Amino acid sequence: MRSVMVQIPNTPTSADVARLAGVSRATVSYVLNNTSAVRISEVTRRRVHEAARELGYVPHAAARSLRAGHSRMVLMPAPAIPVGPLYGGFLNELQWALGRLDYTVVQYGSVGLQGDEAARAWAELRPVAVLVPGAGLGPEGVALLKRSGTRAVVTLGPDRVDGAHAFLMDHDAVGHCAAAHLYERGRRRIGVVLPGEPGLAAYSRPRLAGVREALRGTDAVVTELPLAYTEEAAAEVAARRRESGLDGVFAYNDAYAMLLMRALQDEGVRIPEDVAVIGADDLMLGRLLRPRLSTVHIELPSGRALAELVDRAVRDPGGEPEVHTVLGASVVQRESS
């Protein structure tokens, strides 16, 4: 039998990078691990990075984790709901900020898994931190993650969870702003869209509660408007407008507002003369409509601030959980209201 020799290229090591850069292996480690405790000149840092690029050297994540006693992986379970431009921009800033702090961000698709069952799947990957969007994780899930070595669990949603850091999203304020605006514009029969998409109830219900709170004690009447995100469903809601007598609608967000506005206009309803409409998120598309869409501008937390919270928690895993109430809301009045 004829034999064939296959030459396997050598994998570059930190020692190779050190030789090419003319520095010690320790210096290579300090530079590539972004260690701040050791002062290294910018010239030396640049030389090490250039040598690593030239050789195609990639640090060994597992070895680095072994030395540090923990990984640098931050797990972000994929949201179970559609992510719009506003939240997508926040996630991009967060991932950039975590990367600057030398963390590796991994998105985990946990379709079909919820709560503590999902936490068990996350724990198998041994992340140093987990950022949990929305609701569902309980104290048992937080405890399970910490027993597996996770140093920081941070939730982003309407409620806090025992043992976890929390960025509380105050969605009540969004509904409160929208309702107060419609009432000030003279609207008294106000509809509130409740999206039919799975997972959005965690946000739409607090917004509805904010509407009710803003209108408590007034002569306004609030009507819930369940609405699937389809043209057919919007047409059905619009067709019932005359019998309901609605003269104002808070449509949950700009996407639902645009959907319902089109359906109302197709029914001959004048906006804002017959029905005033306001959304939320302040999307660019809303400004291109005719009439231009009024909206609630939402100020999400800084991705950099959340990244710094993760880093503090990783460095001090025994510290008291931090709780920050975020999500500023303010009305942007345009022609639709």
PDB file of N, CA, C and O in Angstrom, residues 260-294:
ATOM      1  N   LEU A 260     -52.364  49.609  12.359  1.00  0.00           N
ATOM      2  CA  LEU A 260     -53.745  49.979  12.648  1.00  0.00           C
ATOM      3  C   LEU A 260     -54.141  51.273  11.935  1.00  0.00           C
ATOM      4  O   LEU A 260     -55.287  51.409  11.468  1.00  0.00           O
ATOM      5  N   MET A 261     -53.221  52.222  11.825  1.00  0.00           N
ATOM      6  CA  MET A 261     -53.520  53.460  11.105  1.00  0.00           C
ATOM      7  C   MET A 261     -53.933  53.187   9.674  1.00  0.00           C
ATOM      8  O   MET A 261     -54.905  53.751   9.160  1.00  0.00           O
ATOM      9  N   ARG A 262     -53.200  52.312   9.006  1.00  0.00           N
ATOM     10  CA  ARG A 262     -53.512  51.976   7.610  1.00  0.00           C
ATOM     11  C   ARG A 262     -54.909  51.378   7.508  1.00  0.00           C
ATOM     12  O   ARG A 262     -55.697  51.728   6.622  1.00  0.00           O
ATOM     13  N   ALA A 263     -55.241  50.468   8.451  1.00  0.00           N
ATOM     14  CA  ALA A 263     -56.547  49.817   8.433  1.00  0.00           C
ATOM     15  C   ALA A 263     -57.668  50.828   8.711  1.00  0.00           C
ATOM     16  O   ALA A 263     -58.731  50.782   8.083  1.00  0.00           O
ATOM     17  N   LEU A 264     -57.448  51.737   9.655  1.00  0.00           N
ATOM     18  CA  LEU A 264     -58.446  52.756   9.956  1.00  0.00           C
ATOM     19  C   LEU A 264     -58.671  53.667   8.754  1.00  0.00           C
ATOM     20  O   LEU A 264     -59.818  54.008   8.410  1.00  0.00           O
ATOM     21  N   GLN A 265     -57.604  54.069   8.107  1.00  0.00           N
ATOM     22  CA  GLN A 265     -57.733  54.937   6.933  1.00  0.00           C
ATOM     23  C   GLN A 265     -58.466  54.222   5.802  1.00  0.00           C
ATOM     24  O   GLN A 265     -59.248  54.840   5.071  1.00  0.00           O
ATOM     25  N   ASP A 266     -58.227  52.915   5.659  1.00  0.00           N
ATOM     26  CA  ASP A 266     -58.941  52.142   4.637  1.00  0.00           C
ATOM     27  C   ASP A 266     -60.448  52.103   4.917  1.00  0.00           C
ATOM     28  O   ASP A 266     -61.252  51.936   3.998  1.00  0.00           O
ATOM     29  N   GLU A 267     -60.836  52.268   6.199  1.00  0.00           N
ATOM     30  CA  GLU A 267     -62.246  52.289   6.590  1.00  0.00           C
ATOM     31  C   GLU A 267     -62.837  53.698   6.496  1.00  0.00           C
ATOM     32  O   GLU A 267     -63.986  53.923   6.857  1.00  0.00           O
ATOM     33  N   GLY A 268     -62.027  54.643   6.038  1.00  0.00           N
ATOM     34  CA  GLY A 268     -62.507  56.011   5.915  1.00  0.00           C
ATOM     35  C   GLY A 268     -62.401  56.833   7.176  1.00  0.00           C
ATOM     36  O   GLY A 268     -62.963  57.937   7.264  1.00  0.00           O
ATOM     37  N   VAL A 269     -61.684  56.319   8.170  1.00  0.00           N
ATOM     38  CA  VAL A 269     -61.510  57.044   9.429  1.00  0.00           C
ATOM     39  C   VAL A 269     -60.412  58.091   9.251  1.00  0.00           C
ATOM     40  O   VAL A 269     -59.319  57.789   8.754  1.00  0.00           O
ATOM     41  N   ARG A 270     -60.707  59.323   9.655  1.00  0.00           N
ATOM     42  CA  ARG A 270     -59.716  60.395   9.542  1.00  0.00           C
ATOM     43  C   ARG A 270     -58.828  60.431  10.789  1.00  0.00           C
ATOM     44  O   ARG A 270     -59.330  60.338  11.916  1.00  0.00           O
ATOM     45  N   ILE A 271     -57.546  60.563  10.542  1.00  0.00           N
ATOM     46  CA  ILE A 271     -56.576  60.618  11.646  1.00  0.00           C
ATOM     47  C   ILE A 271     -55.847  61.955  11.551  1.00  0.00           C
ATOM     48  O   ILE A 271     -55.272  62.274  10.515  1.00  0.00           O
ATOM     49  N   PRO A 272     -55.918  62.787  12.580  1.00  0.00           N
ATOM     50  CA  PRO A 272     -56.419  62.530  13.936  1.00  0.00           C
ATOM     51  C   PRO A 272     -57.850  63.021  14.191  1.00  0.00           C
ATOM     52  O   PRO A 272     -58.327  62.930  15.312  1.00  0.00           O
ATOM     53  N   GLU A 273     -58.521  63.561  13.159  1.00  0.00           N
ATOM     54  CA  GLU A 273     -59.826  64.186  13.401  1.00  0.00           C
ATOM     55  C   GLU A 273     -60.812  63.234  14.089  1.00  0.00           C
ATOM     56  O   GLU A 273     -61.479  63.608  15.066  1.00  0.00           O
ATOM     57  N   ASP A 274     -60.925  61.988  13.574  1.00  0.00           N
ATOM     58  CA  ASP A 274     -61.848  61.017  14.159  1.00  0.00           C
ATOM     59  C   ASP A 274     -61.179  60.212  15.279  1.00  0.00           C
ATOM     60  O   ASP A 274     -61.780  59.982  16.330  1.00  0.00           O
ATOM     61  N   VAL A 275     -59.960  59.753  15.018  1.00  0.00           N
ATOM     62  CA  VAL A 275     -59.217  58.941  15.988  1.00  0.00           C
ATOM     63  C   VAL A 275     -57.774  59.426  16.034  1.00  0.00           C
ATOM     64  O   VAL A 275     -57.093  59.462  15.003  1.00  0.00           O
ATOM     65  N   ALA A 276     -57.315  59.792  17.217  1.00  0.00           N
ATOM     66  CA  ALA A 276     -55.904  60.132  17.416  1.00  0.00           C
ATOM     67  C   ALA A 276     -55.140  58.842  17.712  1.00  0.00           C
ATOM     68  O   ALA A 276     -55.626  57.980  18.445  1.00  0.00           O
ATOM     69  N   VAL A 277     -53.957  58.696  17.128  1.00  0.00           N
ATOM     70  CA  VAL A 277     -53.161  57.475  17.303  1.00  0.00           C
ATOM     71  C   VAL A 277     -51.769  57.843  17.789  1.00  0.00           C
ATOM     72  O   VAL A 277     -51.139  58.774  17.265  1.00  0.00           O
ATOM     73  N   ILE A 278     -51.304  57.101  18.779  1.00  0.00           N
ATOM     74  CA  ILE A 278     -49.928  57.274  19.259  1.00  0.00           C
ATOM     75  C   ILE A 278     -49.291  55.901  19.439  1.00  0.00           C
ATOM     76  O   ILE A 278     -49.946  54.946  19.869  1.00  0.00           O
ATOM     77  N   GLY A 279     -48.012  55.787  19.061  1.00  0.00           N
ATOM     78  CA  GLY A 279     -47.264  54.535  19.223  1.00  0.00           C
ATOM     79  C   GLY A 279     -46.192  54.695  20.287  1.00  0.00           C
ATOM     80  O   GLY A 279     -46.317  55.499  21.210  1.00  0.00           O
ATOM     81  N   ALA A 280     -45.115  53.929  20.145  1.00  0.00           N
ATOM     82  CA  ALA A 280     -43.965  54.023  21.048  1.00  0.00           C
ATOM     83  C   ALA A 280     -42.756  53.453  20.327  1.00  0.00           C
ATOM     84  O   ALA A 280     -42.896  52.575  19.479  1.00  0.00           O
ATOM     85  N   ASP A 281     -41.599  53.959  20.656  1.00  0.00           N
ATOM     86  CA  ASP A 281     -40.277  53.557  20.134  1.00  0.00           C
ATOM     87  C   ASP A 281     -39.637  54.655  19.296  1.00  0.00           C
ATOM     88  O   ASP A 281     -38.427  54.670  19.121  1.00  0.00           O
ATOM     89  N   ASP A 282     -40.453  55.559  18.702  1.00  0.00           N
ATOM     90  CA  ASP A 282     -39.921  56.662  17.899  1.00  0.00           C
ATOM     91  C   ASP A 282     -39.076  56.151  16.737  1.00  0.00           C
ATOM     92  O   ASP A 282     -37.924  56.557  16.559  1.00  0.00           O
ATOM     93  N   LEU A 283     -39.659  55.264  15.934  1.00  0.00           N
ATOM     94  CA  LEU A 283     -38.964  54.722  14.766  1.00  0.00           C
ATOM     95  C   LEU A 283     -38.972  55.731  13.618  1.00  0.00           C
ATOM     96  O   LEU A 283     -39.926  56.497  13.450  1.00  0.00           O
ATOM     97  N   MET A 284     -37.937  55.681  12.800  1.00  0.00           N
ATOM     98  CA  MET A 284     -37.842  56.576  11.650  1.00  0.00           C
ATOM     99  C   MET A 284     -39.038  56.431  10.704  1.00  0.00           C
ATOM    100  O   MET A 284     -39.556  57.424  10.170  1.00  0.00           O
ATOM    101  N   LEU A 285     -39.531  55.201  10.513  1.00  0.00           N
ATOM    102  CA  LEU A 285     -40.651  54.987   9.605  1.00  0.00           C
ATOM    103  C   LEU A 285     -41.880  55.789  10.015  1.00  0.00           C
ATOM    104  O   LEU A 285     -42.654  56.230   9.161  1.00  0.00           O
ATOM    105  N   GLY A 286     -42.064  55.975  11.325  1.00  0.00           N
ATOM    106  CA  GLY A 286     -43.214  56.735  11.802  1.00  0.00           C
ATOM    107  C   GLY A 286     -43.187  58.171  11.339  1.00  0.00           C
ATOM    108  O   GLY A 286     -44.244  58.806  11.176  1.00  0.00           O
ATOM    109  N   ARG A 287     -42.002  58.714  11.100  1.00  0.00           N
ATOM    110  CA  ARG A 287     -41.882  60.093  10.646  1.00  0.00           C
ATOM    111  C   ARG A 287     -42.171  60.223   9.157  1.00  0.00           C
ATOM    112  O   ARG A 287     -42.382  61.327   8.651  1.00  0.00           O
ATOM    113  N   LEU A 288     -42.153  59.095   8.451  1.00  0.00           N
ATOM    114  CA  LEU A 288     -42.382  59.117   7.008  1.00  0.00           C
ATOM    115  C   LEU A 288     -43.848  58.913   6.650  1.00  0.00           C
ATOM    116  O   LEU A 288     -44.224  59.059   5.487  1.00  0.00           O
ATOM    117  N   LEU A 289     -44.674  58.540   7.625  1.00  0.00           N
ATOM    118  CA  LEU A 289     -46.102  58.356   7.376  1.00  0.00           C
ATOM    119  C   LEU A 289     -46.779  59.693   7.132  1.00  0.00           C
ATOM    120  O   LEU A 289     -46.257  60.745   7.475  1.00  0.00           O
ATOM    121  N   ARG A 290     -47.956  59.645   6.549  1.00  0.00           N
ATOM    122  CA  ARG A 290     -48.813  60.812   6.443  1.00  0.00           C
ATOM    123  C   ARG A 290     -50.185  60.430   6.958  1.00  0.00           C
ATOM    124  O   ARG A 290     -50.837  59.600   6.358  1.00  0.00           O
ATOM    125  N   PRO A 291     -50.665  60.966   8.066  1.00  0.00           N
ATOM    126  CA  PRO A 291     -49.964  61.934   8.913  1.00  0.00           C
ATOM    127  C   PRO A 291     -48.797  61.301   9.666  1.00  0.00           C
ATOM    128  O   PRO A 291     -48.799  60.098   9.897  1.00  0.00           O
ATOM    129  N   ARG A 292     -47.827  62.136  10.032  1.00  0.00           N
ATOM    130  CA  ARG A 292     -46.686  61.637  10.789  1.00  0.00           C
ATOM    131  C   ARG A 292     -47.148  61.124  12.152  1.00  0.00           C
ATOM    132  O   ARG A 292     -48.026  61.706  12.778  1.00  0.00           O
ATOM    133  N   LEU A 293     -46.503  60.036  12.583  1.00  0.00           N
ATOM    134  CA  LEU A 293     -46.960  59.319  13.772  1.00  0.00           C
ATOM    135  C   LEU A 293     -46.440  59.940  15.068  1.00  0.00           C
ATOM    136  O   LEU A 293     -45.224  60.077  15.262  1.00  0.00           O
ATOM    137  N   SER A 294     -47.358  60.277  15.977  1.00  0.00           N
ATOM    138  CA  SER A 294     -46.958  60.632  17.342  1.00  0.00           C
ATOM    139  C   SER A 294     -46.486  59.375  18.053  1.00  0.00           C
ATOM    140  O   SER A 294     -46.945  58.265  17.754  1.00  0.00           O
TER     141      SER A 294
END
